[in-house]
PDB file of C-alpha atoms and ligand atoms in Angstrom:
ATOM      1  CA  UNK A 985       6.383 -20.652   9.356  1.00 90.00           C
ATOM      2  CA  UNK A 986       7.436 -19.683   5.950  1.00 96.00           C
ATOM      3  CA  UNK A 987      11.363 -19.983   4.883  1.00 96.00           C
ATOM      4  CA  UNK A 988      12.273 -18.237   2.079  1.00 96.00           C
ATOM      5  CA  UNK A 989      16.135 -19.280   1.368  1.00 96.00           C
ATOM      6  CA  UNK A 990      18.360 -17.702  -0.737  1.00 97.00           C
ATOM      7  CA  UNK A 991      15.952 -17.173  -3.602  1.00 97.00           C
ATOM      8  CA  UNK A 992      17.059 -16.616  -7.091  1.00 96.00           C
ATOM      9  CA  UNK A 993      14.319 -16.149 -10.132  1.00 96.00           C
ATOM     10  CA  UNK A 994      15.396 -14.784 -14.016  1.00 93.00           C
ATOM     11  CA  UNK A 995      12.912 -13.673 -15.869  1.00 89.00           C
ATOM     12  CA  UNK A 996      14.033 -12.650 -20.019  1.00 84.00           C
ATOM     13  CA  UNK A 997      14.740  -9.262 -19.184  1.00 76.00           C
ATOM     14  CA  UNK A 998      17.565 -10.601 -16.468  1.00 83.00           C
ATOM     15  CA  UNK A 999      17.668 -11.111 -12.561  1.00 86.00           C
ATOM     16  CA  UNK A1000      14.212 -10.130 -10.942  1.00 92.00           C
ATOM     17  CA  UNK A1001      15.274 -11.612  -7.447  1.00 95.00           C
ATOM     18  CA  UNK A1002      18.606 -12.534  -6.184  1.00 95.00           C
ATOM     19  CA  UNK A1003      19.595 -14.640  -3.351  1.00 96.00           C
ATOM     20  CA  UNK A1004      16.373 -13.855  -1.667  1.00 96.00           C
ATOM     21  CA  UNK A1005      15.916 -15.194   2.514  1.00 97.00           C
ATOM     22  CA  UNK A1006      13.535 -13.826   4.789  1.00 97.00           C
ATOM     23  CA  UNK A1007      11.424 -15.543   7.161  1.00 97.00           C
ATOM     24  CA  UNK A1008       7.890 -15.002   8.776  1.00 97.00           C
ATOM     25  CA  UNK A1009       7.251 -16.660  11.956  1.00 96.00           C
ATOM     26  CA  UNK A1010       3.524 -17.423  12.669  1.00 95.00           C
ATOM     27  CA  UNK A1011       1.309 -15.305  13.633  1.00 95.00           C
ATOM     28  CA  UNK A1012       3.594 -12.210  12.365  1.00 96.00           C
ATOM     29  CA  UNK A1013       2.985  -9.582   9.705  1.00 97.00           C
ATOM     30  CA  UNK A1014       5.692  -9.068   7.823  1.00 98.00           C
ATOM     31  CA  UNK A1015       5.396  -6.033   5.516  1.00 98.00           C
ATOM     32  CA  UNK A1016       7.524  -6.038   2.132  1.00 97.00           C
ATOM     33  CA  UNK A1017       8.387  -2.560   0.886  1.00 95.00           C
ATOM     34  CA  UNK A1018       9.460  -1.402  -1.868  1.00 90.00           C
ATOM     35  CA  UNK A1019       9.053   0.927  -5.299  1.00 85.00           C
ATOM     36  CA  UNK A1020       7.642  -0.397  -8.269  1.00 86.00           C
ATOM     37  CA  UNK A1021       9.335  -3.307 -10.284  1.00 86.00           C
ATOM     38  CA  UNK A1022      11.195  -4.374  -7.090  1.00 88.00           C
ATOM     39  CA  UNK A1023      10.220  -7.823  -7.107  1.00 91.00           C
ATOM     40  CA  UNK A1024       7.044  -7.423  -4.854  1.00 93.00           C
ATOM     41  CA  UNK A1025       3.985  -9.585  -6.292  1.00 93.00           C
ATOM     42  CA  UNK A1026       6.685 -11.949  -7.451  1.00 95.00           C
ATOM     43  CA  UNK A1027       7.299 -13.064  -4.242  1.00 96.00           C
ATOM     44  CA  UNK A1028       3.669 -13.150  -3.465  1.00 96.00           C
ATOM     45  CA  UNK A1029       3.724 -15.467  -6.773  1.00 95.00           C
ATOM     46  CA  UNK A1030       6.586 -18.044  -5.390  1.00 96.00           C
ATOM     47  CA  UNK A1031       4.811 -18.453  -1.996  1.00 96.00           C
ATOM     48  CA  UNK A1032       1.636 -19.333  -4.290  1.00 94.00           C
ATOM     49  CA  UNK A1033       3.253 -21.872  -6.295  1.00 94.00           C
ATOM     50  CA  UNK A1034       1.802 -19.942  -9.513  1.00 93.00           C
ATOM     51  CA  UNK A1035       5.943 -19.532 -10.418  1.00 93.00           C
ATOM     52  CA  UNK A1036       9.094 -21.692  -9.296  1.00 93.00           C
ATOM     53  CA  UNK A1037      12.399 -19.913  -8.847  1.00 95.00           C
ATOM     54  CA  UNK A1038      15.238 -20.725 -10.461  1.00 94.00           C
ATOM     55  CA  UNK A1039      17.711 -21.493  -7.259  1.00 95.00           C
ATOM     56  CA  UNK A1040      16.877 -21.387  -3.526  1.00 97.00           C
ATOM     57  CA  UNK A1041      14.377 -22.902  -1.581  1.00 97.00           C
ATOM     58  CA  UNK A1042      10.613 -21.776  -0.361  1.00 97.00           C
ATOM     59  CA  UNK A1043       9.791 -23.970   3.345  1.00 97.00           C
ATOM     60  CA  UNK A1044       6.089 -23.483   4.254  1.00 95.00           C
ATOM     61  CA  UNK A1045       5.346 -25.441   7.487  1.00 92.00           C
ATOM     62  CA  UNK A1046       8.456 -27.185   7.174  1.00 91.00           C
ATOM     63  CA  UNK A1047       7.726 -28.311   3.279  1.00 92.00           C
ATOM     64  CA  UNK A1048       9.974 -27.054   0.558  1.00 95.00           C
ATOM     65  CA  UNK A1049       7.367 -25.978  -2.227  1.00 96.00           C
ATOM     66  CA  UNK A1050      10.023 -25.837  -4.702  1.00 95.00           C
ATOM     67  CA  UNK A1051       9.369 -28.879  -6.973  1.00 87.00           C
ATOM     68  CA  UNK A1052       6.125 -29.627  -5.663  1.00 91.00           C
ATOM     69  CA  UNK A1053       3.406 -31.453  -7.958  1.00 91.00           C
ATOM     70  CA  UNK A1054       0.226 -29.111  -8.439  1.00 90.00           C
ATOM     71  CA  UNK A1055      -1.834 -31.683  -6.273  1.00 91.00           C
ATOM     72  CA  UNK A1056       0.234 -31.187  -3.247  1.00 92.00           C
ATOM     73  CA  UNK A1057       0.653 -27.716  -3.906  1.00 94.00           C
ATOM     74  CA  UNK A1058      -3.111 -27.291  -3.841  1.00 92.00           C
ATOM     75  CA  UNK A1059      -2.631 -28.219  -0.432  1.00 91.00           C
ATOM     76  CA  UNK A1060      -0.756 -25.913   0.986  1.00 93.00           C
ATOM     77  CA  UNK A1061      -2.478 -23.065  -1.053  1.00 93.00           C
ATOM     78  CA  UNK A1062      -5.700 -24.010   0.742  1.00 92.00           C
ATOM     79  CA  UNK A1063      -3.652 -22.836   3.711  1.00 93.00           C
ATOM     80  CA  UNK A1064      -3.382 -18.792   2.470  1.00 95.00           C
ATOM     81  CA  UNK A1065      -5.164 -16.598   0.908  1.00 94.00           C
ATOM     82  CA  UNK A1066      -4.362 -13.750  -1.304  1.00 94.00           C
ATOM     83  CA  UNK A1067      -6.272 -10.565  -1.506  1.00 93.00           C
ATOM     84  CA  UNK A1068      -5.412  -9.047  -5.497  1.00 88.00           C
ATOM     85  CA  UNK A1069      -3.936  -5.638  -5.710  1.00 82.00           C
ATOM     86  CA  UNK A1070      -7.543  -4.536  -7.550  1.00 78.00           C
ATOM     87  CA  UNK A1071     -10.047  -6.872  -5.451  1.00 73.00           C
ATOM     88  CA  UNK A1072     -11.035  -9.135  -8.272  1.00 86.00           C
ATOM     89  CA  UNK A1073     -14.373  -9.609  -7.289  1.00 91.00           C
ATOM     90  CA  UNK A1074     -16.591 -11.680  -9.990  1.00 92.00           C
ATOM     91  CA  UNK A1075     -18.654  -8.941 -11.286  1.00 93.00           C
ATOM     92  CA  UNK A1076     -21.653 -11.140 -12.158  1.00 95.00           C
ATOM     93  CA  UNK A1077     -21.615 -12.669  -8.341  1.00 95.00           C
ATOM     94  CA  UNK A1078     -23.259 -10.823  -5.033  1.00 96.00           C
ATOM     95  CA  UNK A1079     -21.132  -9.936  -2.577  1.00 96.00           C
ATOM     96  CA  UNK A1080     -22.205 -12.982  -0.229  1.00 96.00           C
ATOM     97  CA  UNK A1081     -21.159 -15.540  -3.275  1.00 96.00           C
ATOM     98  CA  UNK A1082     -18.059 -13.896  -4.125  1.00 96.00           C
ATOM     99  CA  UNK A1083     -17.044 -14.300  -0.078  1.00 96.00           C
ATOM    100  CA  UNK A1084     -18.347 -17.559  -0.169  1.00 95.00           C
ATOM    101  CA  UNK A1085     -17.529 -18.911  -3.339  1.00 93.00           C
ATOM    102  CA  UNK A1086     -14.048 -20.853  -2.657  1.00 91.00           C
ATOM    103  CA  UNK A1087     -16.017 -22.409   0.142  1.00 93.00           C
ATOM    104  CA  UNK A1088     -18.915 -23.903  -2.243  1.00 92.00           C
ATOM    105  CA  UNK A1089     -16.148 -24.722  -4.655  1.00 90.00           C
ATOM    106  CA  UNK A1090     -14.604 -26.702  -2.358  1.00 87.00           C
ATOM    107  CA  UNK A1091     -17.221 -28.211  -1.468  1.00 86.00           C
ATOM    108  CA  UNK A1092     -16.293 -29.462   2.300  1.00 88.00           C
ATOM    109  CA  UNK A1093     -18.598 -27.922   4.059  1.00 89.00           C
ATOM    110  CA  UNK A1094     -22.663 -28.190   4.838  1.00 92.00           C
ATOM    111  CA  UNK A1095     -24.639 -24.895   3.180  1.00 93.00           C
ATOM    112  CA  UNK A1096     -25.298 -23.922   6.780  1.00 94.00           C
ATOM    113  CA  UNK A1097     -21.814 -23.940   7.774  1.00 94.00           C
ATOM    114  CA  UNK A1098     -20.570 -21.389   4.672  1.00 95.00           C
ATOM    115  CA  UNK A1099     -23.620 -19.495   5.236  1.00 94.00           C
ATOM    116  CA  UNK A1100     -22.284 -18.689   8.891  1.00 95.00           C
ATOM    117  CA  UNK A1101     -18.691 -17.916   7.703  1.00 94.00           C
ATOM    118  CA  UNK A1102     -20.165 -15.897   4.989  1.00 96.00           C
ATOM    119  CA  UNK A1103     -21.822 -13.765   7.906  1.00 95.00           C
ATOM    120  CA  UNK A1104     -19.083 -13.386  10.167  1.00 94.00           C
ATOM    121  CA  UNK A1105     -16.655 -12.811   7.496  1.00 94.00           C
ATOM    122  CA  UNK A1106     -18.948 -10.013   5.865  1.00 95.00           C
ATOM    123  CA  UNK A1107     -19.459  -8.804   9.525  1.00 93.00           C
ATOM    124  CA  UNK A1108     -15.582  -9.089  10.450  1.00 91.00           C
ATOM    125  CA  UNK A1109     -15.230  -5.948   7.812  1.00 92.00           C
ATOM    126  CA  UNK A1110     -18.317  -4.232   8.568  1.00 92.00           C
ATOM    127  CA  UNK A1111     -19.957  -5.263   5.189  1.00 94.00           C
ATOM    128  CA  UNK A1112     -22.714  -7.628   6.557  1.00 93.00           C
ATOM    129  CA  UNK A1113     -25.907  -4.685   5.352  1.00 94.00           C
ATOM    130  CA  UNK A1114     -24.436  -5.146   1.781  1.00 95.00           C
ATOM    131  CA  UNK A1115     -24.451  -8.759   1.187  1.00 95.00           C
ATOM    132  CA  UNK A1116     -27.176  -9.125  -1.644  1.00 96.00           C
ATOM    133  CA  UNK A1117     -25.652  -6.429  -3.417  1.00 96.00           C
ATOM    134  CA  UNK A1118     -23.195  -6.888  -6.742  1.00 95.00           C
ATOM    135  CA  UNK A1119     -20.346  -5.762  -6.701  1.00 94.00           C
ATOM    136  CA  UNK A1120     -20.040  -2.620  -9.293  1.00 94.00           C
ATOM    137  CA  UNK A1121     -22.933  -0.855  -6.597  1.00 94.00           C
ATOM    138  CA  UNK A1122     -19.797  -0.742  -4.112  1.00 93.00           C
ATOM    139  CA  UNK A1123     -17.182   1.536  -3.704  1.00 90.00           C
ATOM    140  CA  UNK A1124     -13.316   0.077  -4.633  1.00 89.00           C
ATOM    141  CA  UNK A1125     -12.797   0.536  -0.646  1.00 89.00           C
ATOM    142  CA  UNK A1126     -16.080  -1.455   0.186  1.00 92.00           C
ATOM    143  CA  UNK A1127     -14.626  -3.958  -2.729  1.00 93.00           C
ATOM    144  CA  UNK A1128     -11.231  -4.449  -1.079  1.00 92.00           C
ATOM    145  CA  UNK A1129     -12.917  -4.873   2.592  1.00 92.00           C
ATOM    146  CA  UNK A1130     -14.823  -7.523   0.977  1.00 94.00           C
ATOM    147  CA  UNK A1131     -11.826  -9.080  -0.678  1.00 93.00           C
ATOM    148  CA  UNK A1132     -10.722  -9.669   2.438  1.00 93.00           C
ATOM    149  CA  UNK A1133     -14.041 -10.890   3.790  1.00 93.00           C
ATOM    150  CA  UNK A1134     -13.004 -13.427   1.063  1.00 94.00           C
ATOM    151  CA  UNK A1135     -10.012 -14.343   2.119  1.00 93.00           C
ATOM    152  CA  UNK A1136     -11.009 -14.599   5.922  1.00 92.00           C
ATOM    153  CA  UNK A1137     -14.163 -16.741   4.559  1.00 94.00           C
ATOM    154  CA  UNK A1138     -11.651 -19.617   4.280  1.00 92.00           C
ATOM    155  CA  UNK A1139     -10.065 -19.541   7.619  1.00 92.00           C
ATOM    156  CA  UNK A1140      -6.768 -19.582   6.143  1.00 94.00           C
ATOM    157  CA  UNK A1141      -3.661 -19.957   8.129  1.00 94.00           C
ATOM    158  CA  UNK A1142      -1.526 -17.268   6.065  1.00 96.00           C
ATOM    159  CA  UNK A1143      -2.885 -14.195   4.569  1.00 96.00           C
ATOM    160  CA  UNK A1144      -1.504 -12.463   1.474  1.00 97.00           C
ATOM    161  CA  UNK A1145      -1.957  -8.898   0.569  1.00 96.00           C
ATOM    162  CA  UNK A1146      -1.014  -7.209  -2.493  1.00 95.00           C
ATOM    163  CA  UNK A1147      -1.266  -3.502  -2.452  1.00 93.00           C
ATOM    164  CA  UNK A1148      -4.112  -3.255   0.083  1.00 92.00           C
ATOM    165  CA  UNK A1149      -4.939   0.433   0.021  1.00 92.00           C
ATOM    166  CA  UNK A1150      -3.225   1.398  -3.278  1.00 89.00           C
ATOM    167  CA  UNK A1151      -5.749   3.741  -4.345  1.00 86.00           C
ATOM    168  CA  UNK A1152      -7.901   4.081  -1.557  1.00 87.00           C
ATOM    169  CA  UNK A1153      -8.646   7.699   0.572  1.00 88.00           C
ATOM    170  CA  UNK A1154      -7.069   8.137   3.677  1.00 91.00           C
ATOM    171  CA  UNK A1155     -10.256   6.920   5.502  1.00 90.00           C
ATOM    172  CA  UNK A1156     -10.542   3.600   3.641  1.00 88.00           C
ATOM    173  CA  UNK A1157      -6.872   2.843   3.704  1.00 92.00           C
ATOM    174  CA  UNK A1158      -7.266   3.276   7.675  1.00 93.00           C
ATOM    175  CA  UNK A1159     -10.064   0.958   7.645  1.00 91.00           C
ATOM    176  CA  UNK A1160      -8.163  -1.692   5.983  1.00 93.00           C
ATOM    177  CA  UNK A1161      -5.322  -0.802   7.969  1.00 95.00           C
ATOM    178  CA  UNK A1162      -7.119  -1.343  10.648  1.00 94.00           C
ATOM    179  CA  UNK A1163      -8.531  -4.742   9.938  1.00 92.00           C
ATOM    180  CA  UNK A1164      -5.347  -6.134   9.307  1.00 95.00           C
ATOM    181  CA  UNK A1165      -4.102  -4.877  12.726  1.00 95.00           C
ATOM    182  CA  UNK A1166      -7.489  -7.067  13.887  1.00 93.00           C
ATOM    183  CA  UNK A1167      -6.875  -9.944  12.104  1.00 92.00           C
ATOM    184  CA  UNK A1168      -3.312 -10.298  13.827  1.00 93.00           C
ATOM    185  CA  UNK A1169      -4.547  -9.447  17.557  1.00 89.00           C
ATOM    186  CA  UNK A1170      -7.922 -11.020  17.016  1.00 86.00           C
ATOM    187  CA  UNK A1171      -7.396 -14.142  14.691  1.00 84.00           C
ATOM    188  CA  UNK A1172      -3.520 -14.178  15.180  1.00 84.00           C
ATOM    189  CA  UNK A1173      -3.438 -14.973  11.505  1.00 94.00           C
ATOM    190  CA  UNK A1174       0.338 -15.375   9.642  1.00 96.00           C
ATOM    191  CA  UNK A1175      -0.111 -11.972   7.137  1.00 97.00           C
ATOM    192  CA  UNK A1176       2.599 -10.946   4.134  1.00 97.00           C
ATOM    193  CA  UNK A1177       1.580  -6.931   2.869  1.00 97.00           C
ATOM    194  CA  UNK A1178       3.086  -6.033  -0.130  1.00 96.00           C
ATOM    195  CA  UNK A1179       2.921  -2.252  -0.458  1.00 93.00           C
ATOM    196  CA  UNK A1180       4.782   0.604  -1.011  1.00 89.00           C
ATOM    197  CA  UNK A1181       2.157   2.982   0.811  1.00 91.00           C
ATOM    198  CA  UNK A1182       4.737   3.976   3.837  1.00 93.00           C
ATOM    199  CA  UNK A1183       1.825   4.628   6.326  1.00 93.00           C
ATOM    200  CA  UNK A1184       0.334   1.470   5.983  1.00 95.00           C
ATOM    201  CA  UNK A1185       3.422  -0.120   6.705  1.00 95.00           C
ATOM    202  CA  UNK A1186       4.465   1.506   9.830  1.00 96.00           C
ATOM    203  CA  UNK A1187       1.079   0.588  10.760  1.00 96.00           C
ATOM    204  CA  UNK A1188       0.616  -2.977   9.921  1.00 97.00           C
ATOM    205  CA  UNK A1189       4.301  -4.278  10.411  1.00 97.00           C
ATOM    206  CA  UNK A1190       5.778  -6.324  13.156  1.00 96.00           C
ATOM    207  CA  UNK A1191       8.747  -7.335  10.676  1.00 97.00           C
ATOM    208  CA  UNK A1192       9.356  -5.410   7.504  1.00 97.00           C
ATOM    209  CA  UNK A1193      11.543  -6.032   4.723  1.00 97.00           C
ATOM    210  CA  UNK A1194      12.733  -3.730   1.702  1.00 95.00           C
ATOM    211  CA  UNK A1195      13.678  -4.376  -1.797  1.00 94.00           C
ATOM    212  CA  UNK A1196      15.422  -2.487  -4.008  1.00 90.00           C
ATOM    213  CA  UNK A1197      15.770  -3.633  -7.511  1.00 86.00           C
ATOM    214  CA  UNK A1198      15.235  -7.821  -6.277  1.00 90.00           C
ATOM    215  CA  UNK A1199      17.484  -7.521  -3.427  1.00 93.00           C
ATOM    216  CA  UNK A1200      16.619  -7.061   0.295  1.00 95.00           C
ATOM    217  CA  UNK A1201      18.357  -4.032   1.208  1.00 95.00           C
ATOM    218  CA  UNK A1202      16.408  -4.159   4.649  1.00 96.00           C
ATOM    219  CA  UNK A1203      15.063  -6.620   7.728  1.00 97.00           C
ATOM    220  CA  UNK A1204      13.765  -5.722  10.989  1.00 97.00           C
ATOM    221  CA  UNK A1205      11.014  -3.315  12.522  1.00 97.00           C
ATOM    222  CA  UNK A1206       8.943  -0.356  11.944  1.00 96.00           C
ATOM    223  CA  UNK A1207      12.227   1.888  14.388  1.00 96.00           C
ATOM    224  CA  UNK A1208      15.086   0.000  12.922  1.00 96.00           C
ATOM    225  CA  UNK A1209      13.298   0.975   9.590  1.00 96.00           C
ATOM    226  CA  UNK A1210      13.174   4.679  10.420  1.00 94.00           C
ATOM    227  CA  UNK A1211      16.586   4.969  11.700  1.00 94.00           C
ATOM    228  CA  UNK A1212      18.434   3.172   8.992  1.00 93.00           C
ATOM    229  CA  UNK A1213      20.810   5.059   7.374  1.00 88.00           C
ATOM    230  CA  UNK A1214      21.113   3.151   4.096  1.00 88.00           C
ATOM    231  CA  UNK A1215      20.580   5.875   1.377  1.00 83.00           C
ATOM    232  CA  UNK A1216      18.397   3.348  -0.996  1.00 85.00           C
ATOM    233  CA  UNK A1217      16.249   3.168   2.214  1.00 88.00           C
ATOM    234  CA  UNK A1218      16.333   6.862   3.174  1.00 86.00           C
ATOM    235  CA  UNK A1219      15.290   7.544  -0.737  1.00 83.00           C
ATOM    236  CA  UNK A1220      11.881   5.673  -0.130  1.00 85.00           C
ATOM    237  CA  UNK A1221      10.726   6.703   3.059  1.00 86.00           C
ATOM    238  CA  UNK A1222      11.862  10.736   2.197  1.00 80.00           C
ATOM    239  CA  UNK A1223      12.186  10.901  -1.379  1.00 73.00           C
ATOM    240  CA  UNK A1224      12.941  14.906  -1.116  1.00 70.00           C
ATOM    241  CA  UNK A1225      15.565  15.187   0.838  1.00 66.00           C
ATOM    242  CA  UNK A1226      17.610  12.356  -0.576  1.00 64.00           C
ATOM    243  CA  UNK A1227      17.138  13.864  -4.412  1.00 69.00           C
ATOM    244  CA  UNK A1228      17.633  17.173  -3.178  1.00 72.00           C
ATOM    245  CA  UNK A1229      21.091  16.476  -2.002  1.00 71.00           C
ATOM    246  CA  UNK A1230      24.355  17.499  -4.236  1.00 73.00           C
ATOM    247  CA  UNK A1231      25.316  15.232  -6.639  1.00 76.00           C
ATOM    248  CA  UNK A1232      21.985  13.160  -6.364  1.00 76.00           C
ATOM    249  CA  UNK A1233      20.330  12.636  -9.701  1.00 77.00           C
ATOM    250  CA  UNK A1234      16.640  10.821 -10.753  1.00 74.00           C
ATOM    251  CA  UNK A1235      17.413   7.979 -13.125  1.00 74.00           C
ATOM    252  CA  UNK A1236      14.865   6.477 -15.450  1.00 68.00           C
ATOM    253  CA  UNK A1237      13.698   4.093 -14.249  1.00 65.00           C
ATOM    254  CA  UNK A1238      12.444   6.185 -11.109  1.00 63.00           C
ATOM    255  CA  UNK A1239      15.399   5.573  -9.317  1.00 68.00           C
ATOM    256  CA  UNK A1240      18.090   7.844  -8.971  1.00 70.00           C
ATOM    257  CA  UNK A1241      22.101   7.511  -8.562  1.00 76.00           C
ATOM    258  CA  UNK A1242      25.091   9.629  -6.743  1.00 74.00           C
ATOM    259  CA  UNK A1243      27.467  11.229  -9.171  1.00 78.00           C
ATOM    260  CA  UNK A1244      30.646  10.652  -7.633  1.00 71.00           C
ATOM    261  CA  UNK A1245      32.899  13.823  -8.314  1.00 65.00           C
TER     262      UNK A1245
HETATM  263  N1  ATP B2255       5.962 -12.938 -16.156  1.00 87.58           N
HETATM  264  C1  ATP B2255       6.944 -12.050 -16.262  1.00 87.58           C
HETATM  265  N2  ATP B2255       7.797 -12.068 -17.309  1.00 87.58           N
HETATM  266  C2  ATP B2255       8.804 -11.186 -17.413  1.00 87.58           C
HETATM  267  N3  ATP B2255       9.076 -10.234 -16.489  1.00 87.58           N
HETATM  268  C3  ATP B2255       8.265 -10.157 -15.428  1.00 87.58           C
HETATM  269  C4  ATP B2255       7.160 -11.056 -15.240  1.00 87.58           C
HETATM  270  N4  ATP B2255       6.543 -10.734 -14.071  1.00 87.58           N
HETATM  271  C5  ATP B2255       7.224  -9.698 -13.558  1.00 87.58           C
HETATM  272  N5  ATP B2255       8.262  -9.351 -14.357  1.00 87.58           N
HETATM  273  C6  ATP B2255       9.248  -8.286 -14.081  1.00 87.58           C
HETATM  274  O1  ATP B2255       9.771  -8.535 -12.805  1.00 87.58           O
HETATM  275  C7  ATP B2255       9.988  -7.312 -12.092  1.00 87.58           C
HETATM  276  C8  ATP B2255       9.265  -7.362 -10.759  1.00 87.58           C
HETATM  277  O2  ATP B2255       7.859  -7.400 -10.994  1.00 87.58           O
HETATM  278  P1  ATP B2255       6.802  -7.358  -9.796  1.00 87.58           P
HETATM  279  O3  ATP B2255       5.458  -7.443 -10.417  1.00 87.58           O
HETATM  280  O4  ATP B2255       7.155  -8.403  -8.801  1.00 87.58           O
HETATM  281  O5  ATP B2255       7.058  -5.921  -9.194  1.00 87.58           O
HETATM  282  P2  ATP B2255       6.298  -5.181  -7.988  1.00 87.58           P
HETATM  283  O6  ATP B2255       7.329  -4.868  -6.968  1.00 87.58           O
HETATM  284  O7  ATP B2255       5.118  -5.974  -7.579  1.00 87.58           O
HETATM  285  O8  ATP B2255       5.835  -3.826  -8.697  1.00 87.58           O
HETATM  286  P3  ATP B2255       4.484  -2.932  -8.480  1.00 87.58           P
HETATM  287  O9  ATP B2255       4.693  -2.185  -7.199  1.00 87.58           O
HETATM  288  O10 ATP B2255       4.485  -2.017  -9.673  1.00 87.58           O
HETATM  289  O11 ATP B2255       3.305  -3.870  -8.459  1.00 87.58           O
HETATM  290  C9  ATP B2255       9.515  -6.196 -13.010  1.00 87.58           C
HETATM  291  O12 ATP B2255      10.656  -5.658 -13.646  1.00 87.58           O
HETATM  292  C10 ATP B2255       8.632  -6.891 -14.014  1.00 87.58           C
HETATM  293  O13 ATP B2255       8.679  -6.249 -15.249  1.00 87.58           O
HETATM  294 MG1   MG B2256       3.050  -5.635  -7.720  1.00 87.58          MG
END
């Protein structure tokens, strides 16, 4: 279970979240939504540790990680994984040591015992043929399936996501949509997808939130979603016909704003 209470964080330029609470029950994918700037990774950062906000509180598992010192912190971040918004696979590594490299690292487990998880991670995303190759032979869809081969490699209670199919084809983003659907029937893994690809969200979600400029403007599912009237809302999900109403300007910061007459 993961708490996030009334969450505050300041970076110099001012306010980047504000009064933040959401919560993701296990076993749940909550999708975050939002444009650009919103506040997305950021979260993705708190939950991590990697940053601390400045008010509020963050409960994983019924721990407040606000505060936390970095040893017991690497405890509950061997509990998730992320997957990076561009892969970030180590170029010099094959693809069976970069799935199985936070494994060795660790160093818990027997060789034989990674070298199994390395093969039913690899085949989990249908990437098992390609295991002795390096990375820059593979396609950036092939790299993000085996980012999440990664992630999967350490049986991690929570899964994190950031932009999964930003820049992928429609057939790759359906494959990775499609793997996350698997990982929450199949493995009935906790996942948090930070995107703003619409499609992938309707797909993925059983709980969505929206941002808008560090505030949640939104909570609850995929139809609530399409039938909320909030205009912030309606601007994301149909762009066109919210700018192409009277009075409705672009700002620019690639938002826009109703001139009041
Ligand atoms: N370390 C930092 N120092 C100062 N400002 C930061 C820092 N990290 C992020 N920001 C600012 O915080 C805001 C939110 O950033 P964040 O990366 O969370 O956005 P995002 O929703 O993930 O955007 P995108 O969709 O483009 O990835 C942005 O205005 C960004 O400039
Ligand atoms: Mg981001």
């Amino acid at each position: 279970m993961i708490d996030f209470r009334h969450v505050s964080l300041r970076f110099d330029e001012g306010l980047v979240l504000t009064d933040m609470s959401f919560t993701v029950v296990p076993g749940e994918t909550l999708v975050i939504l939002g444009p650009s700037g919103c506040g997305k990774t950021t979260i993705l950062r708190l939950l991590l540790g990697l940053i601390h906000p400045e008010s509020g509180s963050i409960v994983i598992d019924g721990r407040d990680i606000v505060g936390l010192r970095e040893r017991e912190m690497g405890q509950v971040r061997r509990t998730m994984a992320l997957v990076f918004q561009g892969a970030a696979l180590f170029d010099s590594l094959t693809v069976r040591e970069n799935v199985g490299y936070r494994l060795w690292e660790e160093g818990l487990q027997t060789d034989e015992f990674i070298d199994q998880r390395v093969d039913e991670s690899l085949r989990f995303v249908g990437l098992h043929d390609v295991s002795e190759h390096m990375p820059a032979e593979l396609s950036g869809g092939m790299k993000k399936r085996v980012a999440i081969a990664r992630a999967l490699a350490s049986t991690p209670r929570v899964i994190l996501y950031d932009e999964p199919t930003a820049g992928l084809d429609p057939i790759n983003t359906h494959i990775i949509n499609e793997l996350i659907c698997r990982l929450h029937t199949k493995e009935a893994v906790t996942q948090v997808v930070v995107t703003h690809d619409i499609d992938t969200a309707y797909r993925v979600a059983n709980h969505l939130i929206m941002l808008h400029r560090g505030e949640k403007i939104f909570d609850g599912t995929v139809e609530e979603l399409k039938a909320s009237d909030d205009l912030h809302v309606r601007a994301f999900l149909s762009p066109g016909g919210v700018l192409s109403t009277p009075r409705c300007f672009p700002t620019k910061d690639g938002g826009y704003q109703v001139i009041d007459d």
